[in-house]
mmCIF file of C-alpha atoms in Angstrom:
data_model
loop_
_atom_site.group_PDB
_atom_site.id
_atom_site.type_symbol
_atom_site.label_atom_id
_atom_site.label_comp_id
_atom_site.label_asym_id
_atom_site.label_seq_id
_atom_site.Cartn_x
_atom_site.Cartn_y
_atom_site.Cartn_z
ATOM 1 C CA MET A 761 15.080 -2.829 8.200
ATOM 2 C CA ALA A 762 16.841 -3.887 4.939
ATOM 3 C CA SER A 763 19.421 -1.316 4.111
ATOM 4 C CA PRO A 764 17.696 0.304 0.307
ATOM 5 C CA THR A 765 19.361 -0.529 -3.172
ATOM 6 C CA ARG A 766 19.008 2.164 -5.594
ATOM 7 C CA ARG A 767 18.306 1.528 -9.844
ATOM 8 C CA VAL A 768 17.834 4.576 -12.014
ATOM 9 C CA GLY A 769 14.305 5.376 -13.882
ATOM 10 C CA THR A 770 13.548 6.489 -17.309
ATOM 11 C CA SER A 771 13.711 9.751 -15.529
ATOM 12 C CA SER A 772 16.664 11.742 -14.704
ATOM 13 C CA SER A 773 15.884 10.836 -10.631
ATOM 14 C CA GLU A 774 17.183 7.702 -9.142
ATOM 15 C CA ILE A 775 14.659 5.338 -7.267
ATOM 16 C CA PRO A 776 15.624 4.255 -3.895
ATOM 17 C CA GLU A 777 14.399 0.403 -3.440
ATOM 18 C CA PHE A 778 13.787 -1.363 -0.410
ATOM 19 C CA PRO A 779 14.731 -5.534 -1.106
ATOM 20 C CA VAL A 780 11.537 -7.012 1.186
ATOM 21 C CA ASP A 781 10.763 -10.508 0.060
ATOM 22 C CA PRO A 782 13.152 -12.835 -1.997
ATOM 23 C CA ALA A 783 10.053 -14.028 -4.223
ATOM 24 C CA GLY A 784 9.465 -10.570 -5.430
ATOM 25 C CA ARG A 785 11.204 -7.423 -6.483
ATOM 26 C CA PRO A 786 12.380 -4.575 -4.506
ATOM 27 C CA VAL A 787 10.426 -1.956 -3.524
ATOM 28 C CA PRO A 788 10.548 1.668 -4.199
ATOM 29 C CA ALA A 789 10.382 3.848 -1.373
ATOM 30 C CA VAL A 790 8.113 6.697 -2.243
ATOM 31 C CA GLY A 791 4.991 5.739 -4.151
ATOM 32 C CA LEU A 792 1.626 7.167 -5.498
ATOM 33 C CA GLY A 793 -1.620 6.393 -3.815
ATOM 34 C CA THR A 794 -4.934 6.492 -5.735
ATOM 35 C CA ALA A 795 -7.222 7.334 -3.162
ATOM 36 C CA SER A 796 -9.739 9.873 -4.140
ATOM 37 C CA PHE A 797 -12.807 11.166 -2.975
ATOM 38 C CA PRO A 798 -14.923 12.107 -4.700
ATOM 39 C CA PHE A 799 -13.603 9.885 -7.424
ATOM 40 C CA VAL A 800 -12.897 11.029 -10.780
ATOM 41 C CA GLU A 801 -11.177 8.643 -13.365
ATOM 42 C CA ASP A 802 -10.028 10.985 -15.805
ATOM 43 C CA ASP A 803 -7.729 12.311 -12.945
ATOM 44 C CA VAL A 804 -6.495 9.747 -11.303
ATOM 45 C CA ARG A 805 -5.875 8.582 -14.910
ATOM 46 C CA ALA A 806 -4.006 11.702 -15.467
ATOM 47 C CA ALA A 807 -2.216 11.659 -11.790
ATOM 48 C CA VAL A 808 -0.607 8.816 -12.336
ATOM 49 C CA LEU A 809 0.564 9.164 -16.033
ATOM 50 C CA ALA A 810 2.474 12.838 -14.767
ATOM 51 C CA ALA A 811 3.142 10.671 -11.377
ATOM 52 C CA LEU A 812 5.031 8.039 -13.956
ATOM 53 C CA GLU A 813 6.449 11.074 -16.319
ATOM 54 C CA LEU A 814 8.360 12.382 -12.722
ATOM 55 C CA GLY A 815 9.880 9.452 -12.049
ATOM 56 C CA TYR A 816 7.408 7.434 -9.675
ATOM 57 C CA ARG A 817 7.471 3.807 -10.192
ATOM 58 C CA HIS A 818 4.944 2.962 -7.048
ATOM 59 C CA LEU A 819 1.660 2.693 -7.671
ATOM 60 C CA ASP A 820 -0.689 1.766 -4.444
ATOM 61 C CA THR A 821 -4.432 1.420 -5.742
ATOM 62 C CA ALA A 822 -7.265 -0.814 -4.258
ATOM 63 C CA SER A 823 -10.408 -2.712 -4.940
ATOM 64 C CA LEU A 824 -12.272 0.255 -2.956
ATOM 65 C CA TYR A 825 -10.890 3.481 -4.006
ATOM 66 C CA ARG A 826 -12.227 2.082 -7.944
ATOM 67 C CA SER A 827 -8.956 3.463 -9.517
ATOM 68 C CA GLU A 828 -7.648 0.241 -10.454
ATOM 69 C CA ARG A 829 -8.659 0.877 -14.056
ATOM 70 C CA ALA A 830 -7.510 3.994 -14.444
ATOM 71 C CA VAL A 831 -4.081 3.250 -13.297
ATOM 72 C CA GLY A 832 -3.707 0.457 -15.453
ATOM 73 C CA GLU A 833 -4.552 2.270 -18.340
ATOM 74 C CA ALA A 834 -1.982 5.061 -17.294
ATOM 75 C CA VAL A 835 0.607 2.441 -16.810
ATOM 76 C CA ALA A 836 -0.097 1.233 -20.642
ATOM 77 C CA GLU A 837 -0.451 4.553 -21.801
ATOM 78 C CA ALA A 838 3.194 5.442 -19.845
ATOM 79 C CA ALA A 839 4.818 2.304 -21.981
ATOM 80 C CA ARG A 840 3.049 3.510 -25.430
ATOM 81 C CA LEU A 841 5.040 7.134 -24.419
ATOM 82 C CA GLY A 842 7.917 5.427 -23.728
ATOM 83 C CA ILE A 843 7.856 6.947 -20.032
ATOM 84 C CA VAL A 844 8.839 3.236 -18.680
ATOM 85 C CA ALA A 845 10.093 0.256 -20.699
ATOM 86 C CA SER A 846 7.380 -1.691 -19.792
ATOM 87 C CA ARG A 847 5.218 -2.770 -17.168
ATOM 88 C CA GLU A 848 7.672 -4.862 -15.553
ATOM 89 C CA GLU A 849 9.580 -1.742 -14.323
ATOM 90 C CA VAL A 850 6.515 -0.458 -12.357
ATOM 91 C CA PHE A 851 5.647 -1.671 -8.686
ATOM 92 C CA VAL A 852 1.386 -1.835 -8.526
ATOM 93 C CA THR A 853 0.080 -2.948 -5.197
ATOM 94 C CA THR A 854 -3.919 -3.089 -4.879
ATOM 95 C CA LYS A 855 -5.975 -4.346 -1.846
ATOM 96 C CA MET A 856 -8.698 -6.989 -1.155
ATOM 97 C CA TRP A 857 -11.428 -5.097 0.437
ATOM 98 C CA CYS A 858 -13.331 -6.027 3.586
ATOM 99 C CA SER A 859 -16.507 -7.687 2.024
ATOM 100 C CA GLN A 860 -14.112 -9.677 -0.460
ATOM 101 C CA CYS A 861 -12.385 -10.629 2.977
ATOM 102 C CA HIS A 862 -13.923 -14.691 2.841
ATOM 103 C CA PRO A 863 -11.483 -17.308 1.964
ATOM 104 C CA GLU A 864 -14.096 -18.814 -1.682
ATOM 105 C CA LEU A 865 -13.310 -14.500 -2.623
ATOM 106 C CA VAL A 866 -9.572 -14.057 -2.128
ATOM 107 C CA LEU A 867 -8.620 -15.452 -5.596
ATOM 108 C CA PRO A 868 -11.594 -14.565 -7.537
ATOM 109 C CA SER A 869 -11.484 -10.635 -5.846
ATOM 110 C CA LEU A 870 -7.990 -10.829 -7.093
ATOM 111 C CA LYS A 871 -8.606 -11.513 -10.584
ATOM 112 C CA GLU A 872 -11.116 -9.284 -11.054
ATOM 113 C CA SER A 873 -8.782 -6.565 -9.664
ATOM 114 C CA LEU A 874 -6.266 -7.753 -12.874
ATOM 115 C CA GLN A 875 -8.510 -7.645 -15.251
ATOM 116 C CA ASN A 876 -9.596 -3.735 -14.138
ATOM 117 C CA LEU A 877 -5.543 -3.274 -13.512
ATOM 118 C CA GLN A 878 -5.306 -5.102 -17.332
ATOM 119 C CA MET A 879 -2.151 -7.222 -15.462
ATOM 120 C CA ASN A 880 -0.741 -10.645 -15.163
ATOM 121 C CA TYR A 881 -0.163 -10.168 -12.093
ATOM 122 C CA VAL A 882 0.250 -7.875 -9.456
ATOM 123 C CA ASP A 883 3.505 -6.872 -7.416
ATOM 124 C CA LEU A 884 1.685 -6.915 -3.384
ATOM 125 C CA TYR A 885 -1.976 -7.902 -2.759
ATOM 126 C CA LEU A 886 -2.909 -6.579 1.398
ATOM 127 C CA LEU A 887 -5.942 -7.305 2.971
ATOM 128 C CA HIS A 888 -6.646 -3.898 3.706
ATOM 129 C CA TRP A 889 -8.336 -4.144 7.544
ATOM 130 C CA PRO A 890 -8.563 -7.184 9.827
ATOM 131 C CA VAL A 891 -12.089 -6.858 9.149
ATOM 132 C CA ALA A 892 -14.843 -8.963 7.026
ATOM 133 C CA ALA A 893 -17.764 -7.780 6.179
ATOM 134 C CA LYS A 894 -20.965 -8.718 4.190
ATOM 135 C CA PRO A 895 -20.171 -10.038 0.784
ATOM 136 C CA GLY A 896 -20.596 -7.401 -1.956
ATOM 137 C CA GLU A 897 -19.234 -4.250 -3.440
ATOM 138 C CA PRO A 898 -16.590 -2.784 -1.588
ATOM 139 C CA GLN A 899 -18.507 -0.194 0.217
ATOM 140 C CA PHE A 900 -17.158 3.040 3.035
ATOM 141 C CA PRO A 901 -17.820 3.327 5.293
ATOM 142 C CA ILE A 902 -19.233 -0.143 6.743
ATOM 143 C CA LYS A 903 -22.583 -0.677 8.488
ATOM 144 C CA ARG A 904 -22.214 -2.108 11.507
ATOM 145 C CA GLU A 905 -24.930 -4.585 10.596
ATOM 146 C CA ASP A 906 -22.651 -6.027 8.203
ATOM 147 C CA ILE A 907 -19.242 -6.509 9.704
ATOM 148 C CA MET A 908 -18.505 -10.515 10.295
ATOM 149 C CA PRO A 909 -15.876 -12.481 12.115
ATOM 150 C CA ILE A 910 -12.819 -12.703 9.723
ATOM 151 C CA ASP A 911 -11.708 -15.975 9.238
ATOM 152 C CA LEU A 912 -7.756 -14.600 9.492
ATOM 153 C CA SER A 913 -6.522 -18.268 8.470
ATOM 154 C CA GLY A 914 -8.739 -19.131 6.082
ATOM 155 C CA VAL A 915 -8.620 -16.245 4.196
ATOM 156 C CA TRP A 916 -4.886 -15.580 4.635
ATOM 157 C CA ARG A 917 -4.148 -19.715 2.813
ATOM 158 C CA ALA A 918 -6.263 -17.626 -0.221
ATOM 159 C CA MET A 919 -4.207 -14.844 -0.166
ATOM 160 C CA GLU A 920 -0.920 -18.309 -0.237
ATOM 161 C CA GLU A 921 -2.580 -20.227 -3.140
ATOM 162 C CA CYS A 922 -2.827 -16.114 -5.276
ATOM 163 C CA HIS A 923 1.010 -16.198 -4.775
ATOM 164 C CA ARG A 924 2.027 -19.322 -5.756
ATOM 165 C CA LEU A 925 0.133 -19.410 -8.920
ATOM 166 C CA GLY A 926 2.224 -16.365 -9.544
ATOM 167 C CA LEU A 927 -1.346 -13.755 -9.558
ATOM 168 C CA ALA A 928 0.816 -12.025 -6.368
ATOM 169 C CA ARG A 929 4.659 -11.750 -6.591
ATOM 170 C CA MET A 930 4.502 -10.528 -2.794
ATOM 171 C CA ILE A 931 1.000 -10.826 0.148
ATOM 172 C CA GLY A 932 0.962 -9.159 2.884
ATOM 173 C CA VAL A 933 -1.312 -6.708 5.417
ATOM 174 C CA SER A 934 -2.891 -3.322 5.542
ATOM 175 C CA ASN A 935 -3.971 -2.219 8.904
ATOM 176 C CA PHE A 936 -2.896 -4.580 11.003
ATOM 177 C CA THR A 937 -1.789 -4.224 14.822
ATOM 178 C CA THR A 938 1.304 -6.003 16.480
ATOM 179 C CA LYS A 939 -1.511 -8.739 18.315
ATOM 180 C CA LYS A 940 -3.197 -8.646 14.635
ATOM 181 C CA LEU A 941 0.048 -9.539 13.394
ATOM 182 C CA GLN A 942 0.983 -12.062 15.654
ATOM 183 C CA GLN A 943 -2.307 -13.953 15.607
ATOM 184 C CA LEU A 944 -1.460 -14.344 11.649
ATOM 185 C CA LEU A 945 2.114 -15.272 12.301
ATOM 186 C CA ASP A 946 1.370 -18.084 14.080
ATOM 187 C CA ILE A 947 -0.617 -19.817 10.515
ATOM 188 C CA ALA A 948 1.109 -18.450 7.859
ATOM 189 C CA GLU A 949 2.892 -20.646 5.766
ATOM 190 C CA ILE A 950 4.074 -17.731 3.934
ATOM 191 C CA PRO A 951 4.340 -14.834 5.914
ATOM 192 C CA PRO A 952 3.435 -11.096 5.216
ATOM 193 C CA ALA A 953 5.574 -9.288 3.454
ATOM 194 C CA VAL A 954 4.342 -6.025 4.099
ATOM 195 C CA ASN A 955 2.420 -4.058 6.895
ATOM 196 C CA GLN A 956 0.780 -1.228 5.258
ATOM 197 C CA VAL A 957 -0.349 1.620 8.046
ATOM 198 C CA GLU A 958 -0.785 5.020 8.620
ATOM 199 C CA MET A 959 2.618 6.918 9.968
ATOM 200 C CA ASN A 960 3.424 10.208 10.148
ATOM 201 C CA PRO A 961 5.517 12.592 12.880
ATOM 202 C CA THR A 962 2.622 12.510 15.180
ATOM 203 C CA TRP A 963 1.481 8.804 14.956
ATOM 204 C CA GLN A 964 4.871 7.177 14.730
ATOM 205 C CA GLN A 965 3.320 3.917 15.496
ATOM 206 C CA LYS A 966 7.030 2.695 17.614
ATOM 207 C CA ARG A 967 6.026 -0.642 19.148
ATOM 208 C CA LEU A 968 4.323 -1.923 15.862
ATOM 209 C CA SER A 969 7.577 -0.239 13.770
ATOM 210 C CA GLU A 970 10.496 -2.987 16.033
ATOM 211 C CA PHE A 971 7.811 -5.615 15.832
ATOM 212 C CA CYS A 972 7.949 -5.564 12.437
ATOM 213 C CA LYS A 973 11.535 -4.991 12.730
ATOM 214 C CA ASP A 974 11.923 -8.296 14.783
ATOM 215 C CA LYS A 975 9.933 -10.291 12.430
ATOM 216 C CA GLY A 976 10.809 -9.061 9.396
ATOM 217 C CA ILE A 977 7.894 -7.428 8.240
ATOM 218 C CA HIS A 978 8.778 -4.537 6.324
ATOM 219 C CA LEU A 979 7.015 -1.685 7.725
ATOM 220 C CA THR A 980 5.235 0.985 4.852
ATOM 221 C CA ALA A 981 3.677 4.101 6.175
ATOM 222 C CA TYR A 982 0.711 5.702 4.058
ATOM 223 C CA SER A 983 -0.561 9.113 4.848
ATOM 224 C CA PRO A 984 2.960 10.519 6.023
ATOM 225 C CA LEU A 985 1.850 14.156 5.525
ATOM 226 C CA GLY A 986 -1.099 13.438 7.984
ATOM 227 C CA GLY A 987 -3.901 11.542 7.832
ATOM 228 C CA GLN A 988 -7.799 11.522 7.824
ATOM 229 C CA SER A 989 -8.947 13.690 10.191
ATOM 230 C CA MET A 990 -12.521 15.275 11.250
ATOM 231 C CA SER A 991 -11.301 18.992 11.105
ATOM 232 C CA MET A 992 -9.644 20.531 7.874
ATOM 233 C CA ALA A 993 -6.797 21.251 10.832
ATOM 234 C CA ASN A 994 -3.248 18.774 9.551
ATOM 235 C CA PRO A 995 -1.393 18.215 12.167
ATOM 236 C CA VAL A 996 1.536 17.724 10.595
ATOM 237 C CA LEU A 997 1.666 20.058 7.852
ATOM 238 C CA GLN A 998 0.297 22.550 10.212
ATOM 239 C CA SER A 999 2.961 22.100 12.977
ATOM 240 C CA GLU A 1000 4.633 25.078 14.378
ATOM 241 C CA VAL A 1001 8.313 22.406 15.053
ATOM 242 C CA LEU A 1002 7.880 20.557 11.174
ATOM 243 C CA GLN A 1003 7.604 23.963 9.960
ATOM 244 C CA GLU A 1004 10.876 25.606 12.187
ATOM 245 C CA VAL A 1005 12.762 22.952 10.866
ATOM 246 C CA ALA A 1006 11.352 23.361 7.457
ATOM 247 C CA LYS A 1007 12.971 27.068 7.269
ATOM 248 C CA ALA A 1008 16.297 26.249 8.943
ATOM 249 C CA ARG A 1009 16.619 23.202 6.053
ATOM 250 C CA GLY A 1010 15.565 25.567 3.204
ATOM 251 C CA LYS A 1011 13.072 22.826 2.357
ATOM 252 C CA SER A 1012 9.112 22.071 2.302
ATOM 253 C CA VAL A 1013 6.882 21.295 5.358
ATOM 254 C CA ALA A 1014 5.918 18.267 3.251
ATOM 255 C CA GLN A 1015 9.703 17.113 2.681
ATOM 256 C CA VAL A 1016 10.478 17.026 6.187
ATOM 257 C CA PRO A 1017 8.547 13.896 7.560
ATOM 258 C CA THR A 1018 8.556 12.011 3.702
ATOM 259 C CA ARG A 1019 12.258 12.224 4.789
ATOM 260 C CA GLN A 1020 11.803 10.786 8.305
ATOM 261 C CA GLN A 1021 10.087 7.856 7.350
ATOM 262 C CA TYR A 1022 12.255 7.135 4.364
ATOM 263 C CA LEU A 1023 15.317 7.252 7.184
ATOM 264 C CA SER A 1024 13.153 5.215 9.560
ATOM 265 C CA MET A 1025 13.344 2.580 7.186
ATOM 266 C CA CYS A 1026 16.437 2.666 6.467
ATOM 267 C CA LEU A 1027 17.930 2.432 9.975
ATOM 268 C CA PRO A 1028 18.691 -1.239 11.571
#
């Protein structure tokens, strides 16, 4: 994995970045996810604006989250307030949901996301899951009877067209296994720049990480502080081992896995 470069944002903090694809800009190492259930638009807009003020320059949204409009409004407000110089200072990722995962719906779905974001392009456009569902409004969970076979070749050709049109500076995937990635690489003219997956100390994805390094795909971790669980327990933040490490280092428990994920991206 490429070594990070550094740049200085409008805040006093420096934001590490990773070069990923010559066609796109480097990816800031730390990003703010905007999935919120239940979704409250005003809360998300305020959180994004506060994050930008603190120095965040990577924002992650998706059509499923319904937060694209709030993200776009917060970025525009940050530019008006001088928190960022312009939209170009912010790395924006959005994703296409399974019900949009049909060749003829890819470009219209991206255009709809851009309209919500009030932007001319996104820095990164992802397939949210390697699954197709009956066309319609993004819904989660997906009904079993709505799941359909995915036309991966057709969908990816449409994703490549989004890139060629300049609407997506980079294209990639999310929640892809090594098997699905290899299937995609076998038919892709433009390989995925990024694979975004859940990754944390309790779910380290070592085999996938090695595969992505070997294929030149940047691996991005979501839920570094612990993913979704059927119980109220958080296996990361409530880990006795991580609590001991944090105490010994004089850090919070949350800082330990965040740092671990950062270092895993830096190592060759």
